[in-house]
Amino acid sequence: RKEVEQDPGPFNVPEGATVAFNCTYSNSASQSFFWYRQDCRKEPKLLMSVYSSGNEDGRFTAQLNRASQYISLLIRDSKLSDSATYLCVVLTGRRALTFGSGTRLQVQP
Amino acid sequence: DAGITQSPRYKITETGRQVTLMCHQTWSHSYMFWYRQDLGHGLRLIYYSAAADITDKGEVSDGYVVSRSKTENFPLTLESATRSQTSVYFCASRTGTSGAYEQYFGPGTRLTVT
């Protein structure tokens, strides 16, 4: 079983839609969580950290459920520029992050 | 310019050749990392370094060698390139500050082994 699992998509949504991605992680000892965004095989860029209490950054909301070991990302009012691959990322003890394979989002006009 | 840079950005080499990919960061980050990204596998850790002269293997380290004689540089060497090492290679760095685990990535090197 992969350490971090995501639905690869693609999720095709119209502009203005709300879309949610989920991600599950296998190691209950994981202690830090992030969402990264990656455009067309360019470098991944940090979108936001995910905190236990949930956190929001503009149109983006991240939630963490430690009991069920899943992380979610909600995007409201989708823009064309949101089209990208979203990577779920966890830190478990080691010094390096573990990345999911990504969920592809395509926002259509 | 500030940030994390990689060179070359594109490289084509032949099977059996030695290749070195360069990574340089100007933030004085303690930690540096090398990942490879292949379709269907996502990003996989090759090696990482917690400080100068301290390196450790990741999940796919076979066939690769790293060194870190200076904090700002973390070169990755393919000792004898194989076709299976055709990939996009990303270097990343982060601070050593406890609780600050976000990593920042370089633009990547696209390597093709023929």
mmCIF file of N, CA and C in Angstrom, chain B:
data_model
loop_
_atom_site.group_PDB
_atom_site.id
_atom_site.type_symbol
_atom_site.label_atom_id
_atom_site.label_comp_id
_atom_site.label_asym_id
_atom_site.label_seq_id
_atom_site.Cartn_x
_atom_site.Cartn_y
_atom_site.Cartn_z
ATOM 1 N N ASP B 1 20.901 35.292 -8.558
ATOM 2 C CA ASP B 1 19.596 35.638 -7.995
ATOM 3 C C ASP B 1 19.276 34.655 -6.877
ATOM 4 N N ALA B 2 18.485 35.061 -5.942
ATOM 5 C CA ALA B 2 18.186 34.235 -4.786
ATOM 6 C C ALA B 2 17.326 33.045 -5.178
ATOM 7 N N GLY B 3 17.405 31.981 -4.357
ATOM 8 C CA GLY B 3 16.531 30.846 -4.588
ATOM 9 C C GLY B 3 17.312 29.564 -4.770
ATOM 10 N N ILE B 4 16.706 28.644 -5.475
ATOM 11 C CA ILE B 4 17.322 27.348 -5.704
ATOM 12 C C ILE B 4 17.383 27.099 -7.198
ATOM 13 N N THR B 5 18.547 26.803 -7.696
ATOM 14 C CA THR B 5 18.742 26.621 -9.128
ATOM 15 C C THR B 5 19.320 25.250 -9.406
ATOM 16 N N GLN B 6 19.044 24.767 -10.607
ATOM 17 C CA GLN B 6 19.553 23.476 -11.046
ATOM 18 C C GLN B 6 20.177 23.623 -12.415
ATOM 19 N N SER B 7 21.227 22.851 -12.647
ATOM 20 C CA SER B 7 21.843 22.833 -13.969
ATOM 21 C C SER B 7 22.412 21.455 -14.256
ATOM 22 N N PRO B 8 22.389 21.023 -15.523
ATOM 23 C CA PRO B 8 21.706 21.694 -16.619
ATOM 24 C C PRO B 8 20.196 21.540 -16.487
ATOM 25 N N ARG B 9 19.424 22.258 -17.263
ATOM 26 C CA ARG B 9 17.985 22.087 -17.251
ATOM 27 C C ARG B 9 17.568 20.896 -18.108
ATOM 28 N N TYR B 10 18.331 20.613 -19.126
ATOM 29 C CA TYR B 10 18.072 19.472 -20.003
ATOM 30 C C TYR B 10 19.399 18.776 -20.299
ATOM 31 N N LYS B 11 19.345 17.443 -20.316
ATOM 32 C CA LYS B 11 20.554 16.684 -20.582
ATOM 33 C C LYS B 11 20.200 15.394 -21.287
ATOM 34 N N ILE B 12 20.927 15.116 -22.366
ATOM 35 C CA ILE B 12 20.812 13.826 -23.034
ATOM 36 C C ILE B 12 22.174 13.153 -22.920
ATOM 37 N N THR B 13 22.170 11.922 -22.471
ATOM 38 C CA THR B 13 23.427 11.200 -22.315
ATOM 39 C C THR B 13 23.236 9.762 -22.771
ATOM 40 N N GLU B 14 24.353 9.056 -22.901
ATOM 41 C CA GLU B 14 24.288 7.671 -23.342
ATOM 42 C C GLU B 14 24.414 6.718 -22.165
ATOM 43 N N THR B 15 23.872 5.555 -22.332
ATOM 44 C CA THR B 15 23.990 4.510 -21.322
ATOM 45 C C THR B 15 25.453 4.280 -20.970
ATOM 46 N N GLY B 16 25.723 4.182 -19.674
ATOM 47 C CA GLY B 16 27.074 3.907 -19.194
ATOM 48 C C GLY B 16 27.891 5.127 -18.855
ATOM 49 N N ARG B 17 27.443 6.295 -19.274
ATOM 50 C CA ARG B 17 28.200 7.516 -18.985
ATOM 51 C C ARG B 17 27.904 8.002 -17.570
ATOM 52 N N GLN B 18 28.865 8.714 -17.010
ATOM 53 C CA GLN B 18 28.662 9.367 -15.722
ATOM 54 C C GLN B 18 28.087 10.760 -15.981
ATOM 55 N N VAL B 19 27.084 11.092 -15.178
ATOM 56 C CA VAL B 19 26.422 12.393 -15.328
ATOM 57 C C VAL B 19 26.292 13.028 -13.953
ATOM 58 N N THR B 20 26.548 14.320 -13.873
ATOM 59 C CA THR B 20 26.357 15.036 -12.611
ATOM 60 C C THR B 20 25.359 16.156 -12.804
ATOM 61 N N LEU B 21 24.357 16.165 -11.934
ATOM 62 C CA LEU B 21 23.350 17.208 -11.920
ATOM 63 C C LEU B 21 23.656 18.134 -10.741
ATOM 64 N N MET B 22 23.599 19.432 -11.016
ATOM 65 C CA MET B 22 23.989 20.403 -9.998
ATOM 66 C C MET B 22 22.758 21.042 -9.364
ATOM 67 N N CYS B 23 22.898 21.362 -8.088
ATOM 68 C CA CYS B 23 21.860 22.071 -7.349
ATOM 69 C C CYS B 23 22.523 23.093 -6.439
ATOM 70 N N HIS B 24 22.012 24.304 -6.478
ATOM 71 C CA HIS B 24 22.591 25.399 -5.695
ATOM 72 C C HIS B 24 21.471 26.210 -5.070
ATOM 73 N N GLN B 25 21.595 26.495 -3.758
ATOM 74 C CA GLN B 25 20.599 27.335 -3.103
ATOM 75 C C GLN B 25 21.280 28.471 -2.342
ATOM 76 N N THR B 26 20.580 29.596 -2.324
ATOM 77 C CA THR B 26 21.160 30.815 -1.728
ATOM 78 C C THR B 26 20.536 31.163 -0.389
ATOM 79 N N TRP B 27 19.672 30.297 0.130
ATOM 80 C CA TRP B 27 18.986 30.581 1.382
ATOM 81 C C TRP B 27 19.755 30.122 2.625
ATOM 82 N N SER B 28 20.866 29.419 2.423
ATOM 83 C CA SER B 28 21.594 28.803 3.548
ATOM 84 C C SER B 28 20.726 27.783 4.291
ATOM 85 N N HIS B 29 19.829 27.134 3.561
ATOM 86 C CA HIS B 29 19.017 26.080 4.165
ATOM 87 C C HIS B 29 19.888 24.911 4.585
ATOM 88 N N SER B 30 19.558 24.324 5.734
ATOM 89 C CA SER B 30 20.336 23.177 6.217
ATOM 90 C C SER B 30 20.082 21.934 5.369
ATOM 91 N N TYR B 31 18.809 21.707 5.071
ATOM 92 C CA TYR B 31 18.430 20.467 4.411
ATOM 93 C C TYR B 31 18.338 20.644 2.896
ATOM 94 N N MET B 32 18.843 19.635 2.203
ATOM 95 C CA MET B 32 18.667 19.583 0.753
ATOM 96 C C MET B 32 18.284 18.173 0.348
ATOM 97 N N PHE B 33 17.550 18.076 -0.767
ATOM 98 C CA PHE B 33 16.960 16.811 -1.178
ATOM 99 C C PHE B 33 17.063 16.660 -2.695
ATOM 100 N N TRP B 34 17.115 15.409 -3.120
ATOM 101 C CA TRP B 34 16.970 15.084 -4.534
ATOM 102 C C TRP B 34 15.797 14.119 -4.695
ATOM 103 N N TYR B 35 14.916 14.462 -5.648
ATOM 104 C CA TYR B 35 13.794 13.607 -6.000
ATOM 105 C C TYR B 35 13.856 13.317 -7.499
ATOM 106 N N ARG B 36 13.243 12.215 -7.887
ATOM 107 C CA ARG B 36 12.972 11.999 -9.284
ATOM 108 C C ARG B 36 11.463 11.844 -9.459
ATOM 109 N N GLN B 37 10.988 12.270 -10.615
ATOM 110 C CA GLN B 37 9.560 12.190 -10.888
ATOM 111 C C GLN B 37 9.316 11.471 -12.198
ATOM 112 N N ASP B 38 8.563 10.406 -12.128
ATOM 113 C CA ASP B 38 8.211 9.599 -13.286
ATOM 114 C C ASP B 38 6.707 9.421 -13.314
ATOM 115 N N LEU B 39 6.163 9.304 -14.521
ATOM 116 C CA LEU B 39 4.720 9.101 -14.642
ATOM 117 C C LEU B 39 4.314 7.858 -13.868
ATOM 118 N N GLY B 40 3.257 8.007 -13.086
ATOM 119 C CA GLY B 40 2.731 6.878 -12.338
ATOM 120 C C GLY B 40 3.381 6.657 -10.992
ATOM 121 N N HIS B 41 4.491 7.366 -10.726
ATOM 122 C CA HIS B 41 5.182 7.173 -9.447
ATOM 123 C C HIS B 41 5.205 8.426 -8.590
ATOM 124 N N GLY B 42 4.891 9.542 -9.129
ATOM 125 C CA GLY B 42 5.017 10.752 -8.341
ATOM 126 C C GLY B 42 6.472 11.052 -8.043
ATOM 127 N N LEU B 43 6.695 11.848 -7.025
ATOM 128 C CA LEU B 43 8.053 12.219 -6.620
ATOM 129 C C LEU B 43 8.603 11.184 -5.657
ATOM 130 N N ARG B 44 9.788 10.690 -5.935
ATOM 131 C CA ARG B 44 10.424 9.708 -5.065
ATOM 132 C C ARG B 44 11.778 10.237 -4.616
ATOM 133 N N LEU B 45 12.060 10.050 -3.347
ATOM 134 C CA LEU B 45 13.282 10.585 -2.748
ATOM 135 C C LEU B 45 14.486 9.722 -3.118
ATOM 136 N N ILE B 46 15.541 10.379 -3.594
ATOM 137 C CA ILE B 46 16.772 9.675 -3.950
ATOM 138 C C ILE B 46 17.773 9.763 -2.791
ATOM 139 N N TYR B 47 18.089 10.987 -2.407
ATOM 140 C CA TYR B 47 19.012 11.251 -1.300
ATOM 141 C C TYR B 47 18.602 12.540 -0.626
ATOM 142 N N TYR B 48 19.028 12.675 0.621
ATOM 143 C CA TYR B 48 18.871 13.952 1.276
ATOM 144 C C TYR B 48 20.084 14.227 2.159
ATOM 145 N N SER B 49 20.187 15.478 2.564
ATOM 146 C CA SER B 49 21.323 15.912 3.372
ATOM 147 C C SER B 49 20.827 16.876 4.435
ATOM 148 N N ALA B 50 21.215 16.612 5.686
ATOM 149 C CA ALA B 50 20.784 17.473 6.791
ATOM 150 C C ALA B 50 21.735 18.648 7.010
ATOM 151 N N ALA B 51 22.934 18.542 6.476
ATOM 152 C CA ALA B 51 23.938 19.604 6.650
ATOM 153 C C ALA B 51 25.134 19.227 5.786
ATOM 154 N N ALA B 52 26.085 20.110 5.696
ATOM 155 C CA ALA B 52 27.303 19.803 4.952
ATOM 156 C C ALA B 52 27.937 18.532 5.526
ATOM 157 N N ASP B 53 28.355 17.670 4.619
ATOM 158 C CA ASP B 53 29.026 16.405 4.948
ATOM 159 C C ASP B 53 28.130 15.374 5.633
ATOM 160 N N ILE B 54 26.808 15.615 5.647
ATOM 161 C CA ILE B 54 25.862 14.626 6.187
ATOM 162 C C ILE B 54 24.850 14.310 5.106
ATOM 163 N N THR B 55 24.852 13.058 4.640
ATOM 164 C CA THR B 55 23.904 12.652 3.617
ATOM 165 C C THR B 55 23.277 11.319 4.004
ATOM 166 N N ASP B 56 22.111 11.041 3.440
ATOM 167 C CA ASP B 56 21.438 9.789 3.744
ATOM 168 C C ASP B 56 20.606 9.359 2.554
ATOM 169 N N LYS B 57 20.431 8.042 2.432
ATOM 170 C CA LYS B 57 19.726 7.487 1.280
ATOM 171 C C LYS B 57 18.221 7.657 1.419
ATOM 172 N N GLY B 58 17.587 7.786 0.264
ATOM 173 C CA GLY B 58 16.142 7.745 0.189
ATOM 174 C C GLY B 58 15.690 6.395 -0.326
ATOM 175 N N GLU B 59 14.489 6.357 -0.902
ATOM 176 C CA GLU B 59 13.920 5.072 -1.301
ATOM 177 C C GLU B 59 14.452 4.548 -2.621
ATOM 178 N N VAL B 60 15.063 5.395 -3.470
ATOM 179 C CA VAL B 60 15.531 4.948 -4.782
ATOM 180 C C VAL B 60 16.969 5.406 -5.023
ATOM 181 N N SER B 61 17.870 5.084 -4.122
ATOM 182 C CA SER B 61 19.240 5.607 -4.176
ATOM 183 C C SER B 61 20.206 4.774 -5.019
ATOM 184 N N ASP B 62 19.839 3.569 -5.388
ATOM 185 C CA ASP B 62 20.773 2.720 -6.138
ATOM 186 C C ASP B 62 21.166 3.374 -7.451
ATOM 187 N N GLY B 63 22.475 3.417 -7.712
ATOM 188 C CA GLY B 63 22.976 3.989 -8.957
ATOM 189 C C GLY B 63 23.273 5.470 -8.880
ATOM 190 N N TYR B 64 23.023 6.068 -7.724
ATOM 191 C CA TYR B 64 23.257 7.504 -7.530
ATOM 192 C C TYR B 64 24.246 7.736 -6.393
ATOM 193 N N VAL B 65 24.973 8.840 -6.509
ATOM 194 C CA VAL B 65 25.909 9.254 -5.467
ATOM 195 C C VAL B 65 25.727 10.748 -5.242
ATOM 196 N N VAL B 66 25.837 11.180 -3.998
ATOM 197 C CA VAL B 66 25.750 12.609 -3.695
ATOM 198 C C VAL B 66 26.940 13.016 -2.837
ATOM 199 N N SER B 67 27.142 14.310 -2.781
ATOM 200 C CA SER B 67 28.130 14.887 -1.876
ATOM 201 C C SER B 67 27.613 16.232 -1.433
ATOM 202 N N ARG B 68 28.130 16.707 -0.312
ATOM 203 C CA ARG B 68 27.727 18.047 0.143
ATOM 204 C C ARG B 68 28.880 18.647 0.950
ATOM 205 N N SER B 69 29.836 19.145 0.227
ATOM 206 C CA SER B 69 30.997 19.753 0.873
ATOM 207 C C SER B 69 30.707 21.191 1.316
ATOM 208 N N LYS B 70 29.743 21.827 0.652
ATOM 209 C CA LYS B 70 29.325 23.180 1.037
ATOM 210 C C LYS B 70 27.827 23.199 1.234
ATOM 211 N N THR B 71 27.369 24.002 2.167
ATOM 212 C CA THR B 71 25.940 24.069 2.488
ATOM 213 C C THR B 71 25.096 24.369 1.268
ATOM 214 N N GLU B 72 25.586 25.228 0.374
ATOM 215 C CA GLU B 72 24.746 25.710 -0.718
ATOM 216 C C GLU B 72 24.681 24.781 -1.919
ATOM 217 N N ASN B 73 25.536 23.765 -1.989
ATOM 218 C CA ASN B 73 25.582 22.904 -3.164
ATOM 219 C C ASN B 73 25.305 21.452 -2.807
ATOM 220 N N PHE B 74 24.576 20.783 -3.705
ATOM 221 C CA PHE B 74 24.237 19.376 -3.443
ATOM 222 C C PHE B 74 24.199 18.651 -4.786
ATOM 223 N N PRO B 75 25.336 18.307 -5.358
ATOM 224 C CA PRO B 75 25.351 17.637 -6.653
ATOM 225 C C PRO B 75 24.932 16.174 -6.561
ATOM 226 N N LEU B 76 24.265 15.728 -7.610
ATOM 227 C CA LEU B 76 23.820 14.334 -7.733
ATOM 228 C C LEU B 76 24.531 13.719 -8.928
ATOM 229 N N THR B 77 25.196 12.587 -8.717
ATOM 230 C CA THR B 77 25.929 11.917 -9.793
ATOM 231 C C THR B 77 25.325 10.562 -10.093
ATOM 232 N N LEU B 78 25.079 10.331 -11.367
ATOM 233 C CA LEU B 78 24.705 9.009 -11.845
ATOM 234 C C LEU B 78 26.010 8.353 -12.281
ATOM 235 N N GLU B 79 26.407 7.313 -11.597
ATOM 236 C CA GLU B 79 27.742 6.756 -11.808
ATOM 237 C C GLU B 79 27.881 6.120 -13.189
ATOM 238 N N SER B 80 26.855 5.420 -13.625
ATOM 239 C CA SER B 80 26.846 4.771 -14.932
ATOM 240 C C SER B 80 25.387 4.767 -15.387
ATOM 241 N N ALA B 81 25.024 5.772 -16.156
ATOM 242 C CA ALA B 81 23.618 6.012 -16.462
ATOM 243 C C ALA B 81 22.961 4.822 -17.164
ATOM 244 N N THR B 82 21.720 4.560 -16.787
ATOM 245 C CA THR B 82 20.909 3.529 -17.422
ATOM 246 C C THR B 82 19.622 4.152 -17.941
ATOM 247 N N ARG B 83 18.964 3.485 -18.880
ATOM 248 C CA ARG B 83 17.739 4.036 -19.462
ATOM 249 C C ARG B 83 16.662 4.239 -18.389
ATOM 250 N N SER B 84 16.666 3.393 -17.379
ATOM 251 C CA SER B 84 15.662 3.519 -16.312
ATOM 252 C C SER B 84 15.854 4.792 -15.484
ATOM 253 N N GLN B 85 16.974 5.465 -15.664
ATOM 254 C CA GLN B 85 17.207 6.715 -14.952
ATOM 255 C C GLN B 85 16.754 7.933 -15.764
ATOM 256 N N THR B 86 16.182 7.693 -16.924
ATOM 257 C CA THR B 86 15.523 8.782 -17.651
ATOM 258 C C THR B 86 14.370 9.280 -16.805
ATOM 259 N N SER B 87 14.368 10.563 -16.487
ATOM 260 C CA SER B 87 13.392 11.092 -15.547
ATOM 261 C C SER B 87 13.548 12.610 -15.465
ATOM 262 N N VAL B 88 12.671 13.205 -14.678
ATOM 263 C CA VAL B 88 12.841 14.610 -14.294
ATOM 264 C C VAL B 88 13.347 14.620 -12.857
ATOM 265 N N TYR B 89 14.440 15.333 -12.626
ATOM 266 C CA TYR B 89 15.072 15.366 -11.312
ATOM 267 C C TYR B 89 14.859 16.739 -10.681
ATOM 268 N N PHE B 90 14.335 16.710 -9.463
ATOM 269 C CA PHE B 90 14.104 17.949 -8.720
ATOM 270 C C PHE B 90 14.965 17.982 -7.474
ATOM 271 N N CYS B 91 15.577 19.102 -7.273
ATOM 272 C CA CYS B 91 16.297 19.383 -6.042
ATOM 273 C C CYS B 91 15.398 20.250 -5.164
ATOM 274 N N ALA B 92 15.504 20.098 -3.856
ATOM 275 C CA ALA B 92 14.685 20.896 -2.940
ATOM 276 C C ALA B 92 15.506 21.226 -1.706
ATOM 277 N N SER B 93 15.048 22.219 -0.965
ATOM 278 C CA SER B 93 15.723 22.566 0.280
ATOM 279 C C SER B 93 14.706 23.057 1.300
ATOM 280 N N ARG B 94 15.110 23.043 2.549
ATOM 281 C CA ARG B 94 14.295 23.639 3.613
ATOM 282 C C ARG B 94 15.210 24.033 4.768
ATOM 283 N N THR B 95 14.653 24.832 5.650
ATOM 284 C CA THR B 95 15.438 25.258 6.803
ATOM 285 C C THR B 95 15.592 24.096 7.782
ATOM 286 N N GLY B 96 16.424 24.288 8.754
ATOM 287 C CA GLY B 96 16.574 23.308 9.825
ATOM 288 C C GLY B 96 15.715 23.650 11.027
ATOM 289 N N THR B 97 14.888 24.677 10.907
ATOM 290 C CA THR B 97 14.066 25.130 12.025
ATOM 291 C C THR B 97 13.015 24.090 12.369
ATOM 292 N N SER B 98 12.930 23.733 13.639
ATOM 293 C CA SER B 98 11.939 22.751 14.068
ATOM 294 C C SER B 98 10.534 23.267 13.771
ATOM 295 N N GLY B 99 9.725 22.417 13.164
ATOM 296 C CA GLY B 99 8.359 22.801 12.821
ATOM 297 C C GLY B 99 8.208 23.401 11.443
ATOM 298 N N ALA B 100 9.294 23.769 10.814
ATOM 299 C CA ALA B 100 9.236 24.362 9.470
ATOM 300 C C ALA B 100 9.697 23.323 8.469
ATOM 301 N N TYR B 101 8.748 22.499 8.029
ATOM 302 C CA TYR B 101 9.130 21.367 7.180
ATOM 303 C C TYR B 101 8.813 21.578 5.710
ATOM 304 N N GLU B 102 8.326 22.758 5.358
ATOM 305 C CA GLU B 102 8.024 23.004 3.946
ATOM 306 C C GLU B 102 9.307 22.967 3.123
ATOM 307 N N GLN B 103 9.218 22.322 1.975
ATOM 308 C CA GLN B 103 10.367 22.261 1.079
ATOM 309 C C GLN B 103 10.113 23.160 -0.119
ATOM 310 N N TYR B 104 11.208 23.686 -0.654
ATOM 311 C CA TYR B 104 11.142 24.568 -1.824
ATOM 312 C C TYR B 104 11.992 23.952 -2.921
ATOM 313 N N PHE B 105 11.407 23.916 -4.110
ATOM 314 C CA PHE B 105 11.987 23.138 -5.187
ATOM 315 C C PHE B 105 12.672 23.997 -6.234
ATOM 316 N N GLY B 106 13.714 23.422 -6.836
ATOM 317 C CA GLY B 106 14.314 23.999 -8.021
ATOM 318 C C GLY B 106 13.481 23.678 -9.246
ATOM 319 N N PRO B 107 13.853 24.239 -10.408
ATOM 320 C CA PRO B 107 13.036 24.094 -11.620
ATOM 321 C C PRO B 107 13.128 22.730 -12.272
ATOM 322 N N GLY B 108 14.045 21.887 -11.847
ATOM 323 C CA GLY B 108 14.135 20.541 -12.392
ATOM 324 C C GLY B 108 15.149 20.394 -13.511
ATOM 325 N N THR B 109 15.642 19.171 -13.659
ATOM 326 C CA THR B 109 16.510 18.793 -14.787
ATOM 327 C C THR B 109 15.854 17.617 -15.491
ATOM 328 N N ARG B 110 15.608 17.787 -16.789
ATOM 329 C CA ARG B 110 15.051 16.673 -17.578
ATOM 330 C C ARG B 110 16.213 15.887 -18.175
ATOM 331 N N LEU B 111 16.361 14.658 -17.717
ATOM 332 C CA LEU B 111 17.465 13.807 -18.156
ATOM 333 C C LEU B 111 16.946 12.683 -19.032
ATOM 334 N N THR B 112 17.547 12.526 -20.185
ATOM 335 C CA THR B 112 17.234 11.410 -21.079
ATOM 336 C C THR B 112 18.495 10.578 -21.261
ATOM 337 N N VAL B 113 18.355 9.278 -21.015
ATOM 338 C CA VAL B 113 19.472 8.356 -21.201
ATOM 339 C C VAL B 113 19.154 7.466 -22.403
ATOM 340 N N THR B 114 19.984 7.536 -23.421
ATOM 341 C CA THR B 114 19.700 6.792 -24.662
ATOM 342 C C THR B 114 20.503 5.496 -24.744
#
